[in-house]
XYZ file of C-alpha atoms in Angstrom:
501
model
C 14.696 -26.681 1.697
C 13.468 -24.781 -1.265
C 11.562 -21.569 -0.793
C 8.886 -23.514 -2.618
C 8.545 -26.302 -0.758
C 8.348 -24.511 2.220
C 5.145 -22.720 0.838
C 3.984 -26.193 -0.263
C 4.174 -27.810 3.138
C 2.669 -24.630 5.116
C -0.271 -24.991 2.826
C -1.158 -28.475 3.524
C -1.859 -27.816 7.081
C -3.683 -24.194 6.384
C -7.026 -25.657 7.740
C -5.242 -25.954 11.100
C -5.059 -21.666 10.906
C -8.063 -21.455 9.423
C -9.776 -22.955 12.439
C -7.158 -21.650 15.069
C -10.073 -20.486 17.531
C -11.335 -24.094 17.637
C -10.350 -27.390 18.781
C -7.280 -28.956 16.764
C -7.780 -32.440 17.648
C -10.534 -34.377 16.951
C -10.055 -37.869 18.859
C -7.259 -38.710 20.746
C -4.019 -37.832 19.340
C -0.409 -39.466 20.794
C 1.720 -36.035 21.481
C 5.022 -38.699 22.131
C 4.574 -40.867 18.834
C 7.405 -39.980 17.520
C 6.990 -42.406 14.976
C 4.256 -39.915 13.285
C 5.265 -37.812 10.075
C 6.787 -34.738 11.390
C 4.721 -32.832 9.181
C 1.699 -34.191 10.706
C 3.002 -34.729 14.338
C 0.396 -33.174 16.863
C 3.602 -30.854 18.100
C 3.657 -29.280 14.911
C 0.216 -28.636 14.728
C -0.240 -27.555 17.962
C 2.319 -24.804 17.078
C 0.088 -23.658 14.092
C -2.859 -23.658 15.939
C -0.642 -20.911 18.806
C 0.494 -18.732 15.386
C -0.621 -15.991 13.442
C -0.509 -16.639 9.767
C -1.899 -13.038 9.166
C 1.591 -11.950 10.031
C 3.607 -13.511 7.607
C 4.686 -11.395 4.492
C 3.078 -13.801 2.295
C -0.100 -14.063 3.877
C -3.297 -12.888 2.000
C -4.309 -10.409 4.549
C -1.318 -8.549 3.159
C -2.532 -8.836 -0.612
C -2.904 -5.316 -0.685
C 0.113 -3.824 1.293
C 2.135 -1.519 -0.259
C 5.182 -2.696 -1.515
C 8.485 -1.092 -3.008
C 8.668 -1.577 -7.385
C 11.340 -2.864 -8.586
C 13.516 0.751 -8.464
C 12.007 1.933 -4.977
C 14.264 2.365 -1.988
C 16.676 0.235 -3.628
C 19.820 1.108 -1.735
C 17.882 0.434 1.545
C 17.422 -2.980 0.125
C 20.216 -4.017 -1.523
C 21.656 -2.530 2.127
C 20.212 -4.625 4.006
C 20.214 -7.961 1.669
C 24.320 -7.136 1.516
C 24.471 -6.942 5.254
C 22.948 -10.207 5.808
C 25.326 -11.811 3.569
C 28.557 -10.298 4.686
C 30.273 -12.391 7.130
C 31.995 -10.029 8.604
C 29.038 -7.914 9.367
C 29.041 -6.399 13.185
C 26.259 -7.158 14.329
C 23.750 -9.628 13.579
C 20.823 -6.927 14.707
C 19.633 -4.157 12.306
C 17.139 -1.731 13.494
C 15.717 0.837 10.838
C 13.465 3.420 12.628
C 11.331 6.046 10.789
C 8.393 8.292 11.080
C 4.917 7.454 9.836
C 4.181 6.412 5.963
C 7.970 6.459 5.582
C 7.745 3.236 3.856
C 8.717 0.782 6.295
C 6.636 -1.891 5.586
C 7.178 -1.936 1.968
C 10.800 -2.115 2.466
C 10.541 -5.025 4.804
C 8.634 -6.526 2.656
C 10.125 -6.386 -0.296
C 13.325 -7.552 1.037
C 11.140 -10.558 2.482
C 9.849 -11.314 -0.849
C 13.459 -11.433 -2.739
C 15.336 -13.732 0.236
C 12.502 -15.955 0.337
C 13.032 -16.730 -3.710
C 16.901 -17.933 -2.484
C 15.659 -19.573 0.439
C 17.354 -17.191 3.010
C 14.275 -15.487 4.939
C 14.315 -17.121 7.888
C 10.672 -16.137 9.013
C 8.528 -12.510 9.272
C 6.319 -11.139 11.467
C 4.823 -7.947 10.170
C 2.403 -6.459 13.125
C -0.532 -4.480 12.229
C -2.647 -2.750 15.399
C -5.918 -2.266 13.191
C -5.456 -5.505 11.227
C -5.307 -6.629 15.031
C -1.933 -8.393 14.312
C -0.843 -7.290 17.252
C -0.698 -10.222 20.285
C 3.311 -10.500 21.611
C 2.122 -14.447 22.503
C 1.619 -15.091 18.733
C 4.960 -13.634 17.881
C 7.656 -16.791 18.950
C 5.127 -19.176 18.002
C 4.726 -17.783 14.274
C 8.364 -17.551 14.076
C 8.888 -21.187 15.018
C 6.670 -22.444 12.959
C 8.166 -20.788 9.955
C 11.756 -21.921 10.601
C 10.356 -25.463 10.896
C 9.204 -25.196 7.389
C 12.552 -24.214 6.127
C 14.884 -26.479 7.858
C 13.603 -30.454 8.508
C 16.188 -30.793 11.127
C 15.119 -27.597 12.974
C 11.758 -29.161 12.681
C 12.546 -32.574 13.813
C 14.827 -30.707 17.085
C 11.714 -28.582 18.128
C 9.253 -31.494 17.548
C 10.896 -33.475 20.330
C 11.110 -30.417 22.564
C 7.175 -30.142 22.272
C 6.590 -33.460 23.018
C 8.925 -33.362 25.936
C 7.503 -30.121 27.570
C 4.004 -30.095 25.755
C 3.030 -26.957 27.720
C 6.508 -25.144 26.411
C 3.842 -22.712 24.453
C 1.854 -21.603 27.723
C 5.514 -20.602 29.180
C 6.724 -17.126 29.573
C 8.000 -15.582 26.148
C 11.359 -15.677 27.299
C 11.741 -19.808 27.557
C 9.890 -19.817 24.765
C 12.522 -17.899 22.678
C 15.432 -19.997 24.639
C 13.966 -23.172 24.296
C 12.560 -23.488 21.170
C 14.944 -20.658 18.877
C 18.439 -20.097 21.201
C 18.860 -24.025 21.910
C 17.416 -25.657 18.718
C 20.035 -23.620 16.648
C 22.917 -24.413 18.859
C 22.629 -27.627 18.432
C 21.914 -27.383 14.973
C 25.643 -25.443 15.189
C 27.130 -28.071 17.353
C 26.471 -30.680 14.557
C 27.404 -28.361 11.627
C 29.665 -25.402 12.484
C 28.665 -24.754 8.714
C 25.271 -23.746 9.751
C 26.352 -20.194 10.179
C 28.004 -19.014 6.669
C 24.674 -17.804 5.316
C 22.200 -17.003 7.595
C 18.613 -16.554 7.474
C 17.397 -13.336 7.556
C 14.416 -12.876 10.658
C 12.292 -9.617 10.438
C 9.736 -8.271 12.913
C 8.114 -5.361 11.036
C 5.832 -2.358 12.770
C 7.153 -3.364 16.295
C 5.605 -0.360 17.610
C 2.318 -1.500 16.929
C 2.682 -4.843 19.089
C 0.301 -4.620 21.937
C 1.587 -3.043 25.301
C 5.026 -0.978 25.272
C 6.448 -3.474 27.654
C 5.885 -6.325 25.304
C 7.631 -4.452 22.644
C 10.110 -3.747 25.093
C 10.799 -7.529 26.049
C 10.791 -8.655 22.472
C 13.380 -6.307 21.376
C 15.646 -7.010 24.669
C 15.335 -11.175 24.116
C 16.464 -10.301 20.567
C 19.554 -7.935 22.494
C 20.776 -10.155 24.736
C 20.563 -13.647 22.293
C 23.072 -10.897 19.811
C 25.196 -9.560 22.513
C 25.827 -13.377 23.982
C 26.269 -14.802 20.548
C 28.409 -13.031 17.717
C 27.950 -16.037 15.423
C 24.637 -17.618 14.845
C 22.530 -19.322 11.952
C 20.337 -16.102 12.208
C 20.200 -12.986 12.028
C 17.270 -9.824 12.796
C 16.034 -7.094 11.345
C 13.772 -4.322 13.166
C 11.620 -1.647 11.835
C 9.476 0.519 13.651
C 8.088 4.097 14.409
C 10.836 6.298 16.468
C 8.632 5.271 19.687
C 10.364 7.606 22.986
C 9.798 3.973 25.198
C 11.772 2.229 22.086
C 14.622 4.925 22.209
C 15.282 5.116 25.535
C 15.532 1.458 25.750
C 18.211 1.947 23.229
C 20.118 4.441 24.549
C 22.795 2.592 26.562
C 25.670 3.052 25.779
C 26.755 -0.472 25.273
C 24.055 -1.091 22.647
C 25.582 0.197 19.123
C 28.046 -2.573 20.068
C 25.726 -4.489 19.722
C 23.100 -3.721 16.946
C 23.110 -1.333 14.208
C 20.523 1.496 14.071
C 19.688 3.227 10.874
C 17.434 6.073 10.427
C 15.044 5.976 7.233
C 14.257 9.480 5.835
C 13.187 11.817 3.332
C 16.339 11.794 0.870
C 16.641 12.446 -3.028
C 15.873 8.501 -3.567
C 12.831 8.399 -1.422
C 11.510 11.686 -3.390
C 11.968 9.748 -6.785
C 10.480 6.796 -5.294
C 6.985 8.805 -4.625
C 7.143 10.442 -8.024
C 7.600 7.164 -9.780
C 4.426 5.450 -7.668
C 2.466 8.367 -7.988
C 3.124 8.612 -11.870
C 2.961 4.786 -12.019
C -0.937 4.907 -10.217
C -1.982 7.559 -12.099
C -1.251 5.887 -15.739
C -3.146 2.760 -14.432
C -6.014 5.336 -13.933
C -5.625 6.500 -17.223
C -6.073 3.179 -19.016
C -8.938 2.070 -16.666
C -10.710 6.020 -17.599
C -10.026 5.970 -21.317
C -12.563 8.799 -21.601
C -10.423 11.012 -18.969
C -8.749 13.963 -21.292
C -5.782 13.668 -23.020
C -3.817 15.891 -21.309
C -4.608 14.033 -17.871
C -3.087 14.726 -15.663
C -1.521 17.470 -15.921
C 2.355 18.034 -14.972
C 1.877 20.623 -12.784
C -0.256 18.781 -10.963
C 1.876 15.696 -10.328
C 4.263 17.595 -9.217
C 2.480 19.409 -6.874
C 1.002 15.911 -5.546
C 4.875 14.857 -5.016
C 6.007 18.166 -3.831
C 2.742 17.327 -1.069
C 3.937 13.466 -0.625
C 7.700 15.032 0.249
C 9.159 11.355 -0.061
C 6.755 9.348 1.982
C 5.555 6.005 0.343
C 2.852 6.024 2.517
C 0.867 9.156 1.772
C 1.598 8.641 -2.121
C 0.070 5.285 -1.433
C -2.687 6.868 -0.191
C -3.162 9.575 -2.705
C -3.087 6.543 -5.491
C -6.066 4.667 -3.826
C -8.121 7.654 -3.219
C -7.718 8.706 -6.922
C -8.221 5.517 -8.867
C -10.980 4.365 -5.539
C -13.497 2.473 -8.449
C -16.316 2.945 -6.065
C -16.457 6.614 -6.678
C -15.419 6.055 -10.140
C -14.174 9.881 -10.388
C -10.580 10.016 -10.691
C -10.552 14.012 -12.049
C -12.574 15.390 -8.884
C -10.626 12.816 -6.695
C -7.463 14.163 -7.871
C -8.816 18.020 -7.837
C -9.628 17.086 -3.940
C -5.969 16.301 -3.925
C -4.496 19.429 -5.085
C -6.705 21.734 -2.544
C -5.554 20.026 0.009
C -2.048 20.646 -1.314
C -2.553 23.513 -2.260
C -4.583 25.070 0.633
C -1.385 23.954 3.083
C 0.762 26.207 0.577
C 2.529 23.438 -1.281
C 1.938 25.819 -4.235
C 3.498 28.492 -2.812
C 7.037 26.586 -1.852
C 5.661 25.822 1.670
C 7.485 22.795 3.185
C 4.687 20.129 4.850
C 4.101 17.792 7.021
C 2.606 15.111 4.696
C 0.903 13.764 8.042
C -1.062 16.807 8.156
C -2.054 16.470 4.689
C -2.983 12.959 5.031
C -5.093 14.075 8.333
C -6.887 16.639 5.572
C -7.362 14.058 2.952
C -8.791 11.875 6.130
C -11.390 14.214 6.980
C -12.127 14.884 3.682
C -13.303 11.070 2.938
C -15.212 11.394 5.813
C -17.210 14.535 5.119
C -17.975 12.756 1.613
C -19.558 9.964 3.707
C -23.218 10.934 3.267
C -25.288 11.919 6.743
C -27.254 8.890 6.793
C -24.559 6.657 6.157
C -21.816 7.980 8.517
C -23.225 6.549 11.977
C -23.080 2.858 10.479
C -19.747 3.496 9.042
C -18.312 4.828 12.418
C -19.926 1.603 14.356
C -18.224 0.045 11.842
C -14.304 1.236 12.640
C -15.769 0.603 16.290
C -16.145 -2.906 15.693
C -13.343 -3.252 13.302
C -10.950 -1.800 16.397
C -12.559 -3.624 18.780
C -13.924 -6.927 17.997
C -12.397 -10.263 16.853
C -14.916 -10.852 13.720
C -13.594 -12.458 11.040
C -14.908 -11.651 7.581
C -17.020 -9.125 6.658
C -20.428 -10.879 6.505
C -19.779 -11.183 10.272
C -19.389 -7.370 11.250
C -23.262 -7.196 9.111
C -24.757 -9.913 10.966
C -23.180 -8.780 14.293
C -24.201 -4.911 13.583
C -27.638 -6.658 11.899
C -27.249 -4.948 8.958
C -27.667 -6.797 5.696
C -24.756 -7.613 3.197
C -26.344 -4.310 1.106
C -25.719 -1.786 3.673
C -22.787 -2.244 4.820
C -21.205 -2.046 1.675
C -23.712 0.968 0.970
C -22.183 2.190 4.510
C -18.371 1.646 3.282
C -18.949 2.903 -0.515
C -16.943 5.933 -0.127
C -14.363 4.613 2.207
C -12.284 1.831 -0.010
C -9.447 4.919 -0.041
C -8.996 3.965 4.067
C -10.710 0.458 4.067
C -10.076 -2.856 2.585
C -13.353 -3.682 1.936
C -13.919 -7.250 0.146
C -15.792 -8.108 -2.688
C -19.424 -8.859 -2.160
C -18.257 -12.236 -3.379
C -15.311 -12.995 -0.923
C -17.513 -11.403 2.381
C -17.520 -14.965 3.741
C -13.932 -15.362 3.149
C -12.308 -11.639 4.026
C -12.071 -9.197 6.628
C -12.885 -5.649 6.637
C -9.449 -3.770 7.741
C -7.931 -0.010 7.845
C -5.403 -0.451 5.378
C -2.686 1.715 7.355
C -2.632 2.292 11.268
C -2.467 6.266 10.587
C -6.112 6.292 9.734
C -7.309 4.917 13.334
C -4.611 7.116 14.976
C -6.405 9.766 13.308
C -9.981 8.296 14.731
C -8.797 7.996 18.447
C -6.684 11.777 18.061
C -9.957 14.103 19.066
C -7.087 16.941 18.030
C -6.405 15.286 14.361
C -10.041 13.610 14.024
C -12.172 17.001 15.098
C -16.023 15.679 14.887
C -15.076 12.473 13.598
C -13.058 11.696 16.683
C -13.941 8.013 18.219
C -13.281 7.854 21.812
C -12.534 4.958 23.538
C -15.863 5.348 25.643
C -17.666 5.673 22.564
C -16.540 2.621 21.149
C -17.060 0.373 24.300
C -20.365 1.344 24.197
C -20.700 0.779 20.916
C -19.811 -3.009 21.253
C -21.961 -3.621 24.293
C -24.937 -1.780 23.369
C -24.774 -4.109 20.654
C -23.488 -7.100 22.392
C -26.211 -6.884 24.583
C -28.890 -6.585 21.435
C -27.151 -9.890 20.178
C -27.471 -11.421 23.992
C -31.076 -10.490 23.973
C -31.954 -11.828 20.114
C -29.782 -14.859 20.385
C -29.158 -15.865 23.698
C -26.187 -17.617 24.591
C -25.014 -18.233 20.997
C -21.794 -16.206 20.243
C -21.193 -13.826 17.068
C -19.917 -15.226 14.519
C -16.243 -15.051 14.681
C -16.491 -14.527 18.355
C -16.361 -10.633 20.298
C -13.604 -9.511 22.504
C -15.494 -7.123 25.025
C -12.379 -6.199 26.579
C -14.475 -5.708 29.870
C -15.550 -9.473 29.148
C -18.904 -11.210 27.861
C -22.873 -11.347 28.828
C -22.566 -9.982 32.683
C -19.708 -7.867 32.361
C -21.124 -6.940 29.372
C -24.171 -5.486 31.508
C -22.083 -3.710 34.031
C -20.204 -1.650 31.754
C -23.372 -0.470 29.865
C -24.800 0.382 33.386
C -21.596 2.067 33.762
C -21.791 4.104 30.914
C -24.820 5.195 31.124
């Protein structure tokens, strides 16, 4: 199946993610008519409705991610797109670690983007802890229901398995990958030893930021074992993440580079080119959206000395770009003078090597101190709620803080650098989101954050002081979009309040 029809048929049942917190079925429905359309056989949608479309590389949560241009971290790419193809590859696992704001992301999803034009991305989960992309029981279930768009008799295979264990998706992640990925496929190879010439290509992005170490660690070992036990396969996996320690270790015996390939992406002459050309690239967007700015803007020596700061990382260049051209602030020569102190007063100007995570910590703080006083309580009830709640769009996080539409984007004005903040137009339809998981890091790091640190107590309180305010004002009615308490709802609610107090 085409890469286009497969974007054709996941569309026609997107009202079954939109609605994924309520009930799928309206009436009865005949889970073993297998008579039924597969495309509209309640198995199917009862496997969108346990997804996470978020996730997928496509999705328009990920609008804004950063990806690679068409000459970034192009050996990395053309690496990996060459190893998929090569039959004689080792290993059908490929694991890229790197630090933060490396790039990671944008290299997995560029690669995503250019296999699923020839129709060989198998499926993508790209995890995101403040986009709260993050559950390990939406992983096998979004990666499913992606294969079953690409392949009709992958579809039709795991559409009789759901119908013949209907509560397969409540099962331990384990069956889940056995039964409905390990099996399916075998069969699949049974009836077409073919199957495994060109295989699709499945990538879990960010693992590190899936939710509970152990979960990452049982993910990664399913993924182990199904490559150690089967050398030939219609699919193979590719891994990125942070250099966790729990990650490593896991790694370390030493009967796993038999098994998988580990790469290590870092600061080399190609990565420093690649910042230069997006910061050079941003800055002449700027330019024609400032036609007043002067001629000479900006100057040479101060690129450089914002690439000499970004020392390779696509992630802190990224940064740099948005907090430059932010059209909020509409100031791109004091945003970029902001810039070059903070270069500058870490010695970049003087030779000094950096840390470009310690110069993205300064340019943190120094959003935040721009936040004015009055304004800066909302906005940090606002990353609370962000972190911590399950709301939906941005009109929800007003009415649930009772703020009107007005100030919370008065609240957020000087914080579209570190926040995807919607347009006033699309608040019904789009979430409010930290557009890279360094930024809360830096919140919840009282060492990194200083007075802008937001402890965990802080936030908890936070919610339930205002959970409780919405209890009181609305009774039992929920928020909109619904609130995870973490502690739990209404009583529990109560008792941590007390607790805190």
């Amino acid at each position: 199946m085409s890469s286009h029809a497969a974007s054709t048929n996941f569309h026609s049942i997107s009202g079954v993610f939109a609605n994924a917190n309520t009930p799928i079925f309206n009436g009865p429905v005949n889970m073993f008519d297998m008579n039924q359309p597969v495309d509209q056989h309640p198995a199917i949608r009862l496997l969108a409705e346990k997804a996470k479309p978020e996730a997928l590389h496509n999705s328009s949560f990920r609008e804004y991610a950063a990806k690679c241009s068409e000459n970034t971290r192009v050996s990395i790419r053309r690496d990996i797109v060459k190893w998929r193809g090569n039959p004689n590859r080792q290993s059908r696992l490929r694991w890229y670690m790197g630090t933060a704001a490396i790039g990671k992301s944008a290299i997995a999803d560029s690669v995503a983007a250019e296999l699923d034009e020839t129709g060989l991305l198998g499926a993508t989960f790209f995890f995101s802890r403040p986009g709260q992309i993050d559950d390990p029981d939406t992983v096998i279930p979004t990666l499913v229901y992606q294969l079953a768009l690409m392949n009709d008799q992958y579809k039709r295979i795991i559409t009789k398995i759901l119908v013949g264990d209907p509560l397969l998706l409540a099962k331990n992640r384990a069956t889940q990958f056995k039964k409905l990925i390990v099996e399916p496929f075998q069969e699949i190879m049974a009836l077409d030893s073919s199957a495994i010439d060109n295989p699709l290509l499945m990538i879990l992005d960010g693992l590190d930021e899936c939710k509970g170490c152990e979960a990452q660690c049982e993910l990664v070992q399913l993924i182990l074992d199904h490559v150690r036990h089967f050398r030939h396969f219609p699919l193979v996996w590719l891994l990125l993440s942070r250099p966790e320690w729990h990650l490593k270790t896991l790694i370390s015996d030493v009967d796993f580079p038999t098994i998988f390939e580990k790469r290590e992406i870092s600061v080399d002459d190609e990565a420093i080119a690649d910042a230069r050309r997006l910061i050079e690239g941003e800055l002449a967007k700027v330019r024609v959206h400032h036609p007043y700015l002067p001629s000479d803007w900006p100057a040479k020596v101060d690129v450089d000395l914002l690439c000499k700061a970004a020392s390779g990382h696509l992630g802190y260049a990224s940064f740099m770009a948005r907090f430059i051209s932010d059209k909020e602030l509409a100031d791109p020569e004091r945003q970029l003078l902001i810039c070059i102190r903070v270069a500058s007063g870490l010695g970049v100007d003087q030779g000094t090597r950096i840390n470009p995570l310690e110069a993205l910590d300064r340019l943190y703080h120094r959003v935040l101190i721009d936040v004015p006083t009055n304004a800066l309580p909302t906005a940090m009830k606002i990353f609370s709620a962000i972190q911590y709640t399950t709301l939906r769009y941005a009109k929800d996080h007003a009415s649930f803080l009772f703020l009107t539409k007005s100030q919370l984007y008065q609240a957020l004005r000087q914080l579209h650098a570190v926040i995807y903040v919607p347009p006033t137009n699309e608040a019904t339809s789009q979430r409010l989101r930290f557009f890279h998981a360094s930024f809360s890091d830096f919140l919840f790091d009282p060492i990194r954050s200083g007075k802008f640190h937001l402890s965990q107590r802080t936030m908890y309180y936070d919610i339930v002081v205002q959970s409780l305010r919405w209890i009181e004002r609305h009774g039992d009615e929920l928020p909109p979009g619904g609130v995870d308490l973490i502690l739990g709802w209404k009583l529990n609610a109560k008792l941590t309040l007390t607790s805190l107090i």
